[in-house]
Amino acid sequence: MGFNKIVSVDNTGLLESARAKLRKLARETVFYEDYPDTNQEIIARIGDADGVLVSWNTPIDREVIATVATSST
């Protein structure tokens, strides 16, 4: 397996066939069906994931990247 955990932080609109393929690439997959309201919610959703999917609806800004990068080291 290529990833320990893949998280889709919001409703990316992935078809079930695409989700099935992603499940084969990771030990754990999490797919959210809504949209996070805050950076803290985005950070919590990403958690310890080593693969992240996001739609154009959810901005991943410097704060999110810095916080997640720091917490994963």
GROMACS .gro file of C-alpha atoms in nm:
model
   73
    1MET     CA    1   0.000   0.000   0.000
    2GLY     CA    2   0.122   0.344  -0.086
    3PHE     CA    3  -0.043   0.545   0.193
    4ASN     CA    4  -0.134   0.489   0.554
    5LYS     CA    5  -0.426   0.730   0.544
    6ILE     CA    6  -0.598   0.932   0.270
    7VAL     CA    7  -0.852   1.197   0.369
    8SER     CA    8  -1.091   1.386   0.147
    9VAL     CA    9  -1.141   1.697   0.359
   10ASP     CA   10  -1.465   1.800   0.188
   11ASN     CA   11  -1.724   1.684  -0.063
   12THR     CA   12  -1.505   1.632  -0.367
   13GLY     CA   13  -1.779   1.463  -0.566
   14LEU     CA   14  -1.577   1.148  -0.621
   15LEU     CA   15  -1.766   0.862  -0.777
   16GLU     CA   16  -1.781   0.537  -0.582
   17SER     CA   17  -1.555   0.375  -0.842
   18ALA     CA   18  -1.286   0.636  -0.768
   19ARG     CA   19  -1.330   0.588  -0.394
   20ALA     CA   20  -1.286   0.214  -0.437
   21LYS     CA   21  -0.955   0.271  -0.617
   22LEU     CA   22  -0.837   0.505  -0.343
   23ARG     CA   23  -0.926   0.245  -0.079
   24LYS     CA   24  -0.683   0.007  -0.250
   25LEU     CA   25  -0.405   0.265  -0.217
   26ALA     CA   26  -0.430   0.323   0.158
   27ARG     CA   27  -0.475   0.135   0.483
   28GLU     CA   28  -0.742   0.388   0.585
   29THR     CA   29  -0.958   0.627   0.383
   30VAL     CA   30  -1.192   0.898   0.511
   31PHE     CA   31  -1.440   1.080   0.287
   32TYR     CA   32  -1.627   1.383   0.422
   33GLU     CA   33  -1.954   1.478   0.254
   34ASP     CA   34  -1.972   1.838   0.377
   35TYR     CA   35  -1.746   2.143   0.384
   36PRO     CA   36  -1.535   2.252   0.681
   37ASP     CA   37  -1.611   2.598   0.819
   38THR     CA   38  -1.276   2.685   0.975
   39ASN     CA   39  -0.905   2.618   0.941
   40GLN     CA   40  -0.919   2.431   1.271
   41GLU     CA   41  -1.178   2.195   1.127
   42ILE     CA   42  -0.964   2.139   0.816
   43ILE     CA   43  -0.660   2.070   1.035
   44ALA     CA   44  -0.858   1.826   1.250
   45ARG     CA   45  -0.987   1.643   0.943
   46ILE     CA   46  -0.639   1.611   0.793
   47GLY     CA   47  -0.493   1.493   1.123
   48ASP     CA   48  -0.224   1.235   1.057
   49ALA     CA   49  -0.313   1.171   0.692
   50ASP     CA   50  -0.030   1.133   0.446
   51GLY     CA   51  -0.258   1.189   0.147
   52VAL     CA   52  -0.514   1.470   0.123
   53LEU     CA   53  -0.785   1.537  -0.136
   54VAL     CA   54  -0.964   1.869  -0.151
   55SER     CA   55  -1.208   2.039  -0.385
   56TRP     CA   56  -1.191   2.398  -0.502
   57ASN     CA   57  -1.449   2.484  -0.232
   58THR     CA   58  -1.207   2.450   0.059
   59PRO     CA   59  -0.897   2.671   0.065
   60ILE     CA   60  -0.583   2.518   0.212
   61ASP     CA   61  -0.386   2.820   0.328
   62ARG     CA   62  -0.047   2.872   0.493
   63GLU     CA   63  -0.185   2.825   0.843
   64VAL     CA   64  -0.328   2.484   0.754
   65ILE     CA   65  -0.012   2.370   0.576
   66ALA     CA   66   0.219   2.494   0.851
   67THR     CA   67   0.012   2.339   1.128
   68VAL     CA   68  -0.028   2.002   0.959
   69ALA     CA   69   0.337   1.991   0.853
   70THR     CA   70   0.450   2.069   1.207
   71SER     CA   71   0.222   1.812   1.367
   72SER     CA   72   0.337   1.533   1.135
   73THR     CA   73   0.706   1.558   1.221
   0.00000   0.00000   0.00000
